[in-house]
């Protein structure tokens, strides 16, 4: 069980790091900029979560292999020409796994620390979305979370509540985690595929 | 006394949340964006204050009714047409109350934790102004606090020092709080009404 | 030894504050904006470092003379005409000292708290560069750290590792600090003078 959670977390970190590095490269940044944006995208959400919940040490300080992995990725990304072939559309699936894993694990940590469902769902959404919002702000784009043509944060929010409800109804942590995570990944993929939005007309 | 302070704080939160939601809507954000900007504007200053002073748990985690209120407001704001009639000028008074309450309460908390007057005044100003600065940065406007056509942070700073002096001279917490708060609200309203600035000419 | 470190730190703070105030004035900000940007540039990196490492109280709360100094500088900068003669090129040397001091002292603190070399070098780079990155983001410029025509963060990173290696090889804290610091200052000055970059061609 912890192994699966940890593997998913690593997939999420890699996916978020790649999404950050792709944006950084499209802005013509040098290798340091590529590493910095990748780092912030992948680890920003978890850092905010740990600071707000006073959960020290911050998780990438405890899991040193994560920033080392991101550093290695930045080197590959900056100097290996083949990575230019990565297309934005390839990122959607791992990005959805990142969103799902970070949201559910953030919410789970908040519950473990004794917070209520509502607070835990807010912290789950923050963990899942803050890194990407920072990436877009630093790269001077309108953050994803504020764009009308996408649903993103609301899927994370709904997935956290589904996880709480399953936990309460099923009494099985592993099953609830899986359901919440799958919900976020599948709905996010469907939203991108079928162009689902919260609001269609200008208000 | 605590009841009055708490009521003022709630008024400030509501006012800041409304100001954030109005900016978010003017940028055509969807309901999640409206909630996010409202949340950040209303609770950003207090979160920064609590993180810097290591005052855990962060206050909106302790007072769960505050994010719930902001969520309810975001729903109303996004789906109830009548809120479109709210004019920016209506926001000035509650926004001034928010600035006053957050500044004085931030400074008071810093004093309670044993910091000096100067540090407490800085933390008071941060608590009062950081939420609005984040709102403007995220919505791609020049933050209020940096605009030359407004005095904002300096009123908060002066109000904090007036509160300290009253506390020292009058030995009455309730009276000092009231004086500091009224000073900020009245001077801010006057500054908006009579267009008072620190500097008039380009340097 | 602590006196020299403290003196260097003050030079770094003054240099970073001046660089912030120059950018703020070029954006036509009022005195409050000048103070705010100066404060954030000079103390932002250390604040982030202390928050992430849970090293409370944050260092400018402990060293109250630092914000007071920045406040005095902001007053001089806003109202004394002669400061307009300061040229951006004059800032490069003190800015390099600031980068060097903050990076090495940030890394040293991280080692003292028991972190590994790699984590310590990341925290050193953050301490040295975050204030300037915030300054540029708030003033709507592409942050220094992301500009391709400059090497900045990589010098800080290399300097931190040189400091660790010297510490390990020489067993002398004072000597290692000096070597790491001098390396950053000299290489940074040389990079500006001879226009050294990580990458010359568009990718």
Coordinates of C-alpha atoms in Angstrom, one line a residue:
Chain A
X1 CA 0.0 0.0 0.0
X2 CA 2.6 2.7 0.9
X3 CA 4.6 1.5 -2.1
X4 CA 1.7 2.1 -4.5
X5 CA 1.0 5.5 -3.0
X6 CA 4.7 6.4 -3.3
X7 CA 4.9 5.2 -6.9
X8 CA 1.8 7.3 -7.8
X9 CA 3.4 10.3 -6.1
X10 CA 6.5 9.9 -8.1
X11 CA 4.5 9.6 -11.3
X12 CA 2.7 12.8 -10.3
X13 CA 6.0 14.6 -9.6
X14 CA 7.5 13.5 -12.9
X15 CA 4.4 14.5 -14.8
X16 CA 4.2 18.0 -13.1
X17 CA 7.9 18.5 -13.6
X18 CA 7.6 17.7 -17.3
X19 CA 4.7 20.0 -17.7
X20 CA 6.7 22.8 -16.0
X21 CA 9.8 22.2 -18.1
X22 CA 7.8 22.2 -21.3
X23 CA 6.3 25.6 -20.5
X24 CA 9.8 26.9 -19.4
X25 CA 11.3 25.8 -22.7
X26 CA 8.6 27.3 -24.7
X27 CA 9.6 30.6 -23.0
X28 CA 13.2 30.0 -24.1
X29 CA 14.6 29.7 -20.6
X30 CA 18.1 28.4 -19.9
X31 CA 18.7 25.1 -18.0
X32 CA 18.5 26.8 -14.6
X33 CA 15.1 28.3 -15.5
X34 CA 14.0 24.9 -16.8
X35 CA 15.0 23.2 -13.5
X36 CA 13.5 26.0 -11.4
X37 CA 10.1 25.9 -13.1
X38 CA 10.0 22.1 -13.0
X39 CA 10.9 22.1 -9.3
X40 CA 8.2 24.7 -8.5
X41 CA 5.5 23.0 -10.5
X42 CA 6.2 19.5 -9.1
X43 CA 6.9 20.5 -5.4
X44 CA 5.1 23.8 -5.0
X45 CA 1.8 22.3 -4.0
X46 CA 3.3 20.0 -1.4
X47 CA 5.4 22.7 0.1
X48 CA 2.4 25.0 0.5
X49 CA 0.5 22.2 2.1
X50 CA 3.3 21.4 4.6
X51 CA 3.8 25.0 5.5
X52 CA 0.1 25.7 6.2
X53 CA -0.2 22.5 8.2
X54 CA 3.2 23.0 10.0
X55 CA 4.1 19.5 8.8
X56 CA 7.9 19.7 9.1
X57 CA 10.2 18.9 7.6
X58 CA 8.7 19.8 4.2
X59 CA 8.3 16.6 2.2
X60 CA 11.0 17.1 -0.5
X61 CA 13.6 17.8 2.3
X62 CA 12.6 14.4 3.7
X63 CA 12.6 12.7 0.3
X64 CA 15.8 14.1 -1.2
X65 CA 15.5 11.8 -4.2
X66 CA 12.7 13.9 -5.6
X67 CA 14.6 17.2 -6.2
X68 CA 17.6 15.0 -7.4
X69 CA 15.3 13.4 -10.0
X70 CA 14.0 16.8 -11.1
X71 CA 17.5 18.0 -11.5
X72 CA 18.4 15.0 -13.7
X73 CA 15.3 15.6 -15.7
X74 CA 16.2 19.2 -16.3
X75 CA 19.6 18.3 -17.6
X76 CA 18.1 15.7 -20.0
X77 CA 15.4 18.2 -21.0
X78 CA 17.8 21.0 -21.7
X79 CA 20.5 19.1 -23.6
X80 CA 18.8 16.1 -25.2
X81 CA 17.2 17.1 -28.5
X82 CA 14.7 14.3 -28.5
X83 CA 12.7 15.8 -25.7
X84 CA 11.6 18.5 -28.1
X85 CA 9.3 15.9 -29.6
X86 CA 7.2 15.7 -26.5
X87 CA 3.8 17.2 -27.4
X88 CA 1.6 19.1 -24.9
X89 CA -1.2 16.5 -25.5
X90 CA 1.0 13.7 -24.2
X91 CA 1.1 15.5 -20.9
X92 CA -2.6 15.4 -20.2
X93 CA -2.6 11.8 -18.8
X94 CA 0.3 12.0 -16.4
X95 CA -0.8 15.5 -15.4
X96 CA -4.2 14.0 -14.5
X97 CA -2.5 11.4 -12.4
X98 CA -0.5 14.1 -10.7
X99 CA -3.6 16.1 -9.9
X100 CA -5.3 13.0 -8.6
X101 CA -2.5 11.7 -6.4
X102 CA -1.5 15.1 -5.0
X103 CA -5.1 16.0 -4.2
X104 CA -6.0 12.8 -2.5
X105 CA -2.7 12.5 -0.6
X106 CA -3.0 16.1 0.5
X107 CA -6.5 15.5 1.8
X108 CA -5.5 12.3 3.5
X109 CA -2.6 14.0 5.3
X110 CA -4.9 16.8 6.5
X111 CA -7.4 14.1 7.9
X112 CA -4.5 12.4 9.6
X113 CA -3.6 15.6 11.3
X114 CA -7.1 15.9 12.7
X115 CA -8.7 18.5 10.4
X116 CA -12.3 18.4 9.2
X117 CA -13.5 17.1 5.8
X118 CA -14.0 20.6 4.5
X119 CA -10.6 21.9 5.5
X120 CA -9.0 18.7 4.2
X121 CA -10.7 19.1 0.9
X122 CA -9.4 22.7 0.6
X123 CA -5.9 21.5 1.4
X124 CA -6.2 18.7 -1.1
X125 CA -7.2 21.1 -3.8
X126 CA -4.3 23.4 -2.9
X127 CA -1.8 20.5 -3.0
X128 CA -3.1 19.5 -6.4
X129 CA -3.3 22.8 -8.1
X130 CA -0.8 25.3 -6.5
X131 CA 2.3 24.1 -8.3
X132 CA 0.6 24.5 -11.7
X133 CA -0.8 27.9 -10.7
X134 CA 2.7 29.1 -9.7
X135 CA 4.1 27.7 -13.0
X136 CA 1.6 29.7 -15.0
X137 CA 2.1 32.9 -13.0
X138 CA 5.9 32.8 -13.2
X139 CA 5.7 32.2 -17.0
X140 CA 3.2 35.1 -17.4
X141 CA 0.3 33.0 -18.5
X142 CA -3.2 33.1 -17.0
X143 CA -3.2 30.3 -14.5
X144 CA -5.0 27.1 -15.6
X145 CA -7.1 27.3 -12.4
X146 CA -8.6 30.6 -13.5
X147 CA -9.2 29.7 -17.1
X148 CA -12.8 29.3 -18.1
X149 CA -12.2 26.8 -20.8
X150 CA -11.1 24.1 -18.4
X151 CA -12.4 22.4 -15.3
X152 CA -9.6 21.5 -13.0
X153 CA -9.9 22.6 -9.3
X154 CA -13.5 21.5 -9.1
X155 CA -12.6 17.9 -10.2
X156 CA -10.0 17.8 -7.4
X157 CA -12.5 19.1 -4.9
X158 CA -15.2 16.6 -5.9
X159 CA -12.6 13.8 -5.8
X160 CA -11.6 14.7 -2.3
X161 CA -15.2 14.5 -1.1
X162 CA -15.8 11.2 -2.9
X163 CA -12.7 9.9 -1.1
X164 CA -14.1 11.0 2.3
X165 CA -17.5 9.5 1.6
X166 CA -16.0 6.2 0.6
X167 CA -13.8 6.2 3.6
X168 CA -16.8 6.7 5.8
X169 CA -19.1 4.2 4.0
X170 CA -16.6 1.5 3.1
X171 CA -14.2 1.6 6.0
X172 CA -11.4 0.8 3.7
X173 CA -8.5 3.2 3.2
X174 CA -7.0 1.5 0.2
X175 CA -10.3 1.2 -1.7
X176 CA -11.3 4.8 -0.9
X177 CA -8.0 6.1 -2.1
X178 CA -8.3 4.2 -5.3
X179 CA -11.8 5.4 -6.0
X180 CA -11.0 9.0 -5.3
X181 CA -7.9 8.9 -7.4
X182 CA -9.6 7.1 -10.3
X183 CA -12.5 9.6 -10.2
X184 CA -10.1 12.6 -10.6
X185 CA -8.1 11.0 -13.4
X186 CA -11.1 9.7 -15.4
X187 CA -13.2 12.9 -15.0
X188 CA -10.2 15.1 -15.8
X189 CA -9.4 13.1 -19.0
X190 CA -13.1 13.2 -20.0
X191 CA -13.2 16.9 -19.4
X192 CA -10.3 17.5 -21.7
X193 CA -11.6 15.1 -24.3
X194 CA -15.2 16.3 -24.4
X195 CA -14.5 19.9 -23.5
X196 CA -16.6 20.0 -20.3
X197 CA -17.0 23.4 -18.5
X198 CA -18.7 24.9 -15.5
X199 CA -20.1 27.8 -17.5
X200 CA -20.5 28.3 -21.2
X201 CA -21.8 31.8 -21.7
X202 CA -20.1 35.0 -20.7
X203 CA -21.8 36.2 -17.5
Chain B
X1 CA -15.0 42.5 23.6
X2 CA -14.0 39.3 21.7
X3 CA -17.4 39.3 20.2
X4 CA -17.0 42.8 18.7
X5 CA -13.5 41.9 17.5
X6 CA -14.8 38.7 15.9
X7 CA -17.7 40.6 14.3
X8 CA -15.4 43.2 12.8
X9 CA -13.1 40.4 11.5
X10 CA -16.0 38.8 9.8
X11 CA -17.0 42.1 8.2
X12 CA -13.5 42.5 7.0
X13 CA -13.4 39.0 5.5
X14 CA -16.8 39.5 3.8
X15 CA -15.6 42.8 2.4
X16 CA -12.3 41.5 1.1
X17 CA -13.9 38.4 -0.3
X18 CA -16.4 40.6 -2.2
X19 CA -13.7 42.8 -3.5
X20 CA -11.8 39.8 -4.8
X21 CA -14.9 38.2 -6.3
X22 CA -15.7 41.5 -8.1
X23 CA -12.2 41.6 -9.7
X24 CA -12.4 37.9 -10.6
X25 CA -15.7 38.3 -12.3
X26 CA -14.5 41.4 -14.2
X27 CA -11.8 39.0 -15.6
X28 CA -14.5 36.6 -16.7
X29 CA -13.4 33.8 -14.3
X30 CA -15.6 30.7 -13.7
X31 CA -17.0 30.0 -10.2
X32 CA -13.9 28.2 -9.0
X33 CA -11.8 31.2 -10.0
X34 CA -14.3 33.5 -8.2
X35 CA -14.0 31.4 -5.0
X36 CA -10.2 31.1 -5.3
X37 CA -9.6 34.8 -5.7
X38 CA -12.2 35.6 -2.9
X39 CA -10.5 33.1 -0.6
X40 CA -7.0 34.5 -1.3
X41 CA -8.0 38.1 -0.9
X42 CA -9.9 37.5 2.4
X43 CA -7.5 35.0 4.0
X44 CA -4.1 35.6 2.4
X45 CA -3.0 38.3 4.8
X46 CA -3.9 36.3 7.9
X47 CA -2.2 33.2 6.5
X48 CA 1.1 35.1 5.8
X49 CA 0.9 36.6 9.3
X50 CA 0.4 33.2 10.9
X51 CA 3.2 31.5 8.9
X52 CA 5.7 34.2 9.6
X53 CA 4.9 34.2 13.3
X54 CA 4.6 30.4 13.4
X55 CA 1.2 30.9 14.9
X56 CA -0.3 27.4 14.2
X57 CA -2.9 26.3 13.3
X58 CA -3.4 29.0 10.6
X59 CA -6.5 31.0 11.6
X60 CA -8.9 29.8 8.9
X61 CA -8.2 26.2 9.8
X62 CA -9.2 27.0 13.3
X63 CA -12.3 29.1 12.2
X64 CA -13.7 26.7 9.6
X65 CA -16.8 28.8 9.2
X66 CA -14.8 31.5 7.4
X67 CA -13.9 29.4 4.3
X68 CA -17.4 27.9 4.3
X69 CA -18.8 31.4 4.2
X70 CA -16.6 32.4 1.4
X71 CA -17.6 29.3 -0.6
X72 CA -21.3 30.2 -0.1
X73 CA -20.6 33.7 -1.2
X74 CA -18.8 32.5 -4.3
X75 CA -21.9 30.4 -5.3
X76 CA -24.2 33.3 -4.8
X77 CA -21.9 35.6 -6.7
X78 CA -21.5 33.3 -9.6
X79 CA -25.1 32.2 -10.1
X80 CA -27.3 35.1 -8.8
X81 CA -27.6 37.8 -11.4
X82 CA -28.4 40.6 -8.8
X83 CA -24.9 40.6 -7.5
X84 CA -23.9 42.2 -10.8
X85 CA -25.4 45.4 -9.6
X86 CA -22.7 45.7 -6.9
X87 CA -20.6 48.8 -7.8
X88 CA -16.9 49.1 -7.1
X89 CA -17.7 52.3 -5.1
X90 CA -19.9 50.3 -2.6
X91 CA -16.9 48.3 -1.7
X92 CA -14.8 51.2 -0.4
X93 CA -16.4 51.3 3.1
X94 CA -16.3 47.5 4.0
X95 CA -12.9 47.3 2.4
X96 CA -11.7 50.1 4.7
X97 CA -13.2 48.2 7.7
X98 CA -11.3 45.1 6.5
X99 CA -8.0 47.0 6.2
X100 CA -8.6 48.5 9.7
X101 CA -9.6 45.3 11.5
X102 CA -6.9 43.1 9.9
X103 CA -4.1 45.7 10.5
X104 CA -4.9 46.3 14.1
X105 CA -5.7 42.6 15.0
X106 CA -2.4 41.5 13.2
X107 CA -0.4 44.1 15.2
X108 CA -2.2 43.0 18.4
X109 CA -1.3 39.3 17.8
X110 CA 2.3 40.2 17.2
X111 CA 2.5 42.2 20.5
X112 CA 0.8 39.3 22.3
X113 CA 3.6 37.0 21.0
X114 CA 6.2 39.4 22.4
X115 CA 7.4 41.3 19.4
X116 CA 8.4 44.9 19.4
X117 CA 6.2 47.8 18.2
X118 CA 8.1 48.2 15.0
X119 CA 7.9 44.5 14.1
X120 CA 4.2 44.4 15.1
X121 CA 3.4 47.4 12.9
X122 CA 5.1 45.6 9.9
X123 CA 3.1 42.5 10.6
X124 CA -0.1 44.6 11.0
X125 CA 0.5 46.2 7.6
X126 CA 1.2 42.8 6.0
X127 CA -2.0 41.3 7.5
X128 CA -4.0 44.2 6.2
X129 CA -2.6 44.5 2.7
X130 CA -1.2 41.1 1.5
X131 CA -4.5 39.6 0.5
X132 CA -5.4 42.6 -1.8
X133 CA -1.9 42.6 -3.2
X134 CA -2.1 38.9 -4.1
X135 CA -5.6 39.5 -5.7
X136 CA -4.2 42.2 -7.9
X137 CA -1.0 40.2 -8.9
X138 CA -3.1 37.1 -9.8
X139 CA -5.5 39.1 -11.8
X140 CA -2.7 40.9 -13.6
X141 CA -3.3 44.4 -12.3
X142 CA -0.7 46.6 -10.7
X143 CA -1.2 46.0 -6.9
X144 CA -3.1 48.7 -5.1
X145 CA -0.3 49.0 -2.6
X146 CA 2.1 50.0 -5.4
X147 CA -0.2 52.5 -7.1
X148 CA 0.7 56.1 -6.7
X149 CA -2.8 57.4 -6.9
X150 CA -3.8 55.8 -3.5
X151 CA -2.6 55.8 0.0
X152 CA -3.3 52.5 1.6
X153 CA -0.4 50.8 3.4
X154 CA 0.8 54.0 5.0
X155 CA -2.7 54.5 6.6
X156 CA -2.5 51.0 8.0
X157 CA 1.1 51.7 9.3
X158 CA 0.0 55.0 11.0
X159 CA -3.1 53.3 12.5
X160 CA -0.9 50.6 14.1
X161 CA 1.3 53.1 15.7
X162 CA -1.6 55.1 17.0
X163 CA -3.0 51.9 18.5
X164 CA 0.4 51.3 20.3
X165 CA 0.6 54.8 21.6
X166 CA -3.0 54.7 22.9
X167 CA -2.3 51.4 24.5
X168 CA 0.8 52.9 26.2
X169 CA -0.9 56.2 27.2
X170 CA -4.4 55.0 28.0
X171 CA -3.8 51.5 29.4
X172 CA -7.1 50.4 27.9
X173 CA -7.0 47.7 25.3
X174 CA -10.6 48.2 24.1
X175 CA -10.3 51.9 23.7
X176 CA -7.0 51.7 21.9
X177 CA -8.3 49.1 19.5
X178 CA -11.3 51.3 18.7
X179 CA -9.2 54.4 18.2
X180 CA -6.7 52.7 15.9
X181 CA -9.5 51.0 13.9
X182 CA -11.6 54.2 13.6
X183 CA -8.5 56.1 12.5
X184 CA -7.7 53.7 9.6
X185 CA -11.4 53.5 8.5
X186 CA -11.9 57.3 8.6
X187 CA -8.6 58.3 7.0
X188 CA -8.9 55.7 4.3
X189 CA -12.5 56.9 3.5
X190 CA -11.2 60.5 3.5
X191 CA -8.2 59.6 1.2
X192 CA -10.5 58.0 -1.3
X193 CA -13.1 60.9 -1.1
X194 CA -10.6 63.8 -1.3
X195 CA -7.9 62.0 -3.4
X196 CA -5.1 62.4 -0.9
X197 CA -1.6 61.1 -2.0
X198 CA 1.9 60.9 -0.6
X199 CA 3.5 62.4 -3.7
X200 CA 1.9 64.3 -6.5
X201 CA 4.6 65.0 -9.0
X202 CA 6.5 62.4 -11.1
X203 CA 9.9 62.0 -9.5
Chain C
X1 CA 34.1 35.5 12.6
X2 CA 30.4 36.1 13.4
X3 CA 31.1 39.8 13.1
X4 CA 32.5 39.4 9.6
X5 CA 29.5 37.2 8.6
X6 CA 27.1 39.7 10.1
X7 CA 28.8 42.6 8.3
X8 CA 28.7 40.8 5.0
X9 CA 25.0 40.0 5.5
X10 CA 24.3 43.7 6.2
X11 CA 26.1 44.6 3.0
X12 CA 24.0 42.1 1.1
X13 CA 20.8 43.4 2.6
X14 CA 21.7 47.0 1.7
X15 CA 22.7 46.0 -1.8
X16 CA 19.5 44.0 -2.4
X17 CA 17.4 46.8 -0.9
X18 CA 19.0 49.4 -3.2
X19 CA 18.5 47.2 -6.2
X20 CA 14.8 46.7 -5.3
X21 CA 14.3 50.5 -4.6
X22 CA 15.9 51.3 -8.0
X23 CA 13.5 49.1 -9.8
X24 CA 10.5 50.4 -7.8
X25 CA 11.4 54.0 -8.6
X26 CA 11.8 53.2 -12.2
X27 CA 8.2 52.0 -12.1
X28 CA 7.2 55.3 -10.5
X29 CA 6.1 53.9 -7.2
X30 CA 5.4 56.1 -4.1
X31 CA 7.6 55.8 -0.9
X32 CA 5.5 52.9 0.4
X33 CA 6.0 51.0 -2.8
X34 CA 9.7 51.8 -2.6
X35 CA 10.0 50.5 0.9
X36 CA 7.9 47.4 0.2
X37 CA 9.9 46.3 -2.9
X38 CA 13.2 47.1 -1.0
X39 CA 12.0 45.0 2.0
X40 CA 10.9 42.1 -0.2
X41 CA 14.1 42.0 -2.3
X42 CA 16.4 42.2 0.7
X43 CA 14.5 39.9 3.2
X44 CA 12.4 37.7 0.9
X45 CA 15.0 35.0 0.4
X46 CA 15.8 34.7 4.1
X47 CA 12.1 34.6 5.0
X48 CA 11.5 31.7 2.5
X49 CA 14.5 29.9 3.9
X50 CA 13.4 30.2 7.5
X51 CA 9.8 29.2 6.7
X52 CA 10.8 26.0 4.7
X53 CA 13.3 25.0 7.4
X54 CA 10.9 26.0 10.3
X55 CA 13.7 28.1 11.7
X56 CA 11.6 30.4 13.9
X57 CA 11.6 33.3 14.6
X58 CA 12.2 34.5 11.0
X59 CA 15.5 36.3 10.9
X60 CA 14.4 39.9 10.4
X61 CA 12.1 39.5 13.4
X62 CA 15.1 38.6 15.4
X63 CA 17.3 41.3 13.9
X64 CA 14.9 44.2 14.0
X65 CA 17.6 46.7 12.9
X66 CA 17.4 45.2 9.4
X67 CA 13.8 46.4 8.6
X68 CA 14.5 49.7 10.4
X69 CA 17.5 50.2 8.1
X70 CA 15.5 49.4 5.0
X71 CA 12.8 51.9 6.2
X72 CA 15.4 54.6 6.6
X73 CA 16.9 53.8 3.2
X74 CA 13.4 54.1 1.6
X75 CA 12.9 57.5 3.1
X76 CA 16.3 58.7 1.8
X77 CA 15.6 57.1 -1.5
X78 CA 12.2 58.7 -2.0
X79 CA 12.9 62.2 -0.9
X80 CA 16.6 62.9 -1.5
X81 CA 17.2 63.8 -5.1
X82 CA 20.9 62.8 -5.2
X83 CA 20.0 59.1 -5.1
X84 CA 18.7 59.5 -8.6
X85 CA 22.3 59.5 -9.7
X86 CA 22.8 55.9 -8.7
X87 CA 23.3 53.9 -11.9
X88 CA 22.3 50.3 -12.4
X89 CA 25.9 49.4 -13.1
X90 CA 26.9 50.5 -9.6
X91 CA 24.7 47.9 -8.2
X92 CA 26.4 44.9 -9.7
X93 CA 29.2 44.6 -7.1
X94 CA 27.1 44.9 -3.9
X95 CA 24.5 42.7 -5.6
X96 CA 27.1 40.0 -6.2
X97 CA 28.2 40.3 -2.5
X98 CA 24.5 39.9 -1.5
X99 CA 24.1 36.8 -3.7
X100 CA 27.3 35.3 -2.3
X101 CA 26.6 36.0 1.3
X102 CA 23.0 34.9 1.3
X103 CA 23.7 31.7 -0.7
X104 CA 26.6 30.6 1.5
X105 CA 24.9 31.6 4.8
X106 CA 21.7 29.9 3.7
X107 CA 23.5 26.7 2.9
X108 CA 25.5 26.9 6.1
X109 CA 22.3 27.2 8.2
X110 CA 20.8 24.2 6.4
X111 CA 23.9 22.1 7.2
X112 CA 23.7 23.2 10.8
X113 CA 20.1 21.9 10.9
X114 CA 21.3 18.5 9.7
X115 CA 20.3 18.6 6.0
X116 CA 22.3 16.9 3.3
X117 CA 24.7 18.8 0.9
X118 CA 22.2 18.6 -1.9
X119 CA 19.3 20.0 0.1
X120 CA 21.6 22.6 1.6
X121 CA 22.7 23.8 -1.9
X122 CA 19.1 24.1 -3.0
X123 CA 18.2 26.2 0.1
X124 CA 21.4 28.3 -0.5
X125 CA 20.3 29.1 -4.0
X126 CA 16.7 29.9 -2.8
X127 CA 18.0 32.2 -0.1
X128 CA 20.3 34.0 -2.6
X129 CA 17.8 34.4 -5.5
X130 CA 14.2 34.4 -4.2
X131 CA 14.2 38.1 -3.1
X132 CA 15.3 39.2 -6.6
X133 CA 12.9 36.9 -8.3
X134 CA 10.0 38.3 -6.2
X135 CA 11.2 41.9 -7.0
X136 CA 11.0 41.2 -10.7
X137 CA 7.7 39.4 -10.6
X138 CA 6.0 42.2 -8.6
X139 CA 7.4 44.8 -10.9
X140 CA 6.2 42.9 -14.0
X141 CA 9.6 42.0 -15.4
X142 CA 10.9 38.6 -16.4
X143 CA 12.8 37.5 -13.3
X144 CA 16.5 37.6 -13.6
X145 CA 16.8 34.0 -12.7
X146 CA 14.8 33.1 -15.8
X147 CA 16.7 35.3 -18.2
X148 CA 18.9 33.6 -20.7
X149 CA 21.4 36.4 -21.0
X150 CA 22.6 36.1 -17.4
X151 CA 24.0 33.3 -15.3
X152 CA 23.0 33.8 -11.7
X153 CA 21.5 30.9 -9.9
X154 CA 24.0 28.5 -11.3
X155 CA 26.9 30.5 -9.8
X156 CA 25.2 30.4 -6.5
X157 CA 24.7 26.6 -6.8
X158 CA 28.4 26.0 -7.8
X159 CA 29.5 28.3 -4.9
X160 CA 27.6 26.3 -2.4
X161 CA 29.2 23.0 -3.5
X162 CA 32.6 24.6 -3.5
X163 CA 32.0 25.7 0.1
X164 CA 30.9 22.1 1.1
X165 CA 34.0 20.6 -0.6
X166 CA 36.3 23.0 1.1
X167 CA 34.7 22.4 4.4
X168 CA 35.2 18.6 3.9
X169 CA 38.8 18.9 2.6
X170 CA 40.1 21.8 4.7
X171 CA 38.2 21.3 8.0
X172 CA 38.1 25.1 8.4
X173 CA 34.8 26.8 8.5
X174 CA 36.2 30.3 8.1
X175 CA 38.4 29.5 5.2
X176 CA 35.6 27.5 3.4
X177 CA 33.1 30.4 3.9
X178 CA 35.6 32.8 2.4
X179 CA 36.4 30.6 -0.6
X180 CA 32.7 29.9 -1.4
X181 CA 31.8 33.6 -1.0
X182 CA 34.8 34.9 -3.1
X183 CA 34.0 32.4 -5.8
X184 CA 30.4 33.6 -6.2
X185 CA 31.4 37.3 -6.1
X186 CA 34.2 36.9 -8.6
X187 CA 32.5 34.6 -11.0
X188 CA 29.3 36.8 -10.9
X189 CA 31.4 39.9 -11.7
X190 CA 33.2 38.1 -14.5
X191 CA 29.9 36.8 -15.9
X192 CA 28.5 40.3 -16.1
X193 CA 31.8 41.7 -17.4
X194 CA 32.5 39.1 -20.1
X195 CA 28.8 38.2 -20.8
X196 CA 29.1 34.5 -20.0
X197 CA 26.0 32.4 -20.5
X198 CA 25.0 28.7 -20.2
X199 CA 23.5 28.6 -23.6
X200 CA 24.0 30.8 -26.6
X201 CA 21.7 29.6 -29.4
X202 CA 18.0 29.4 -29.3
X203 CA 17.1 25.7 -28.7

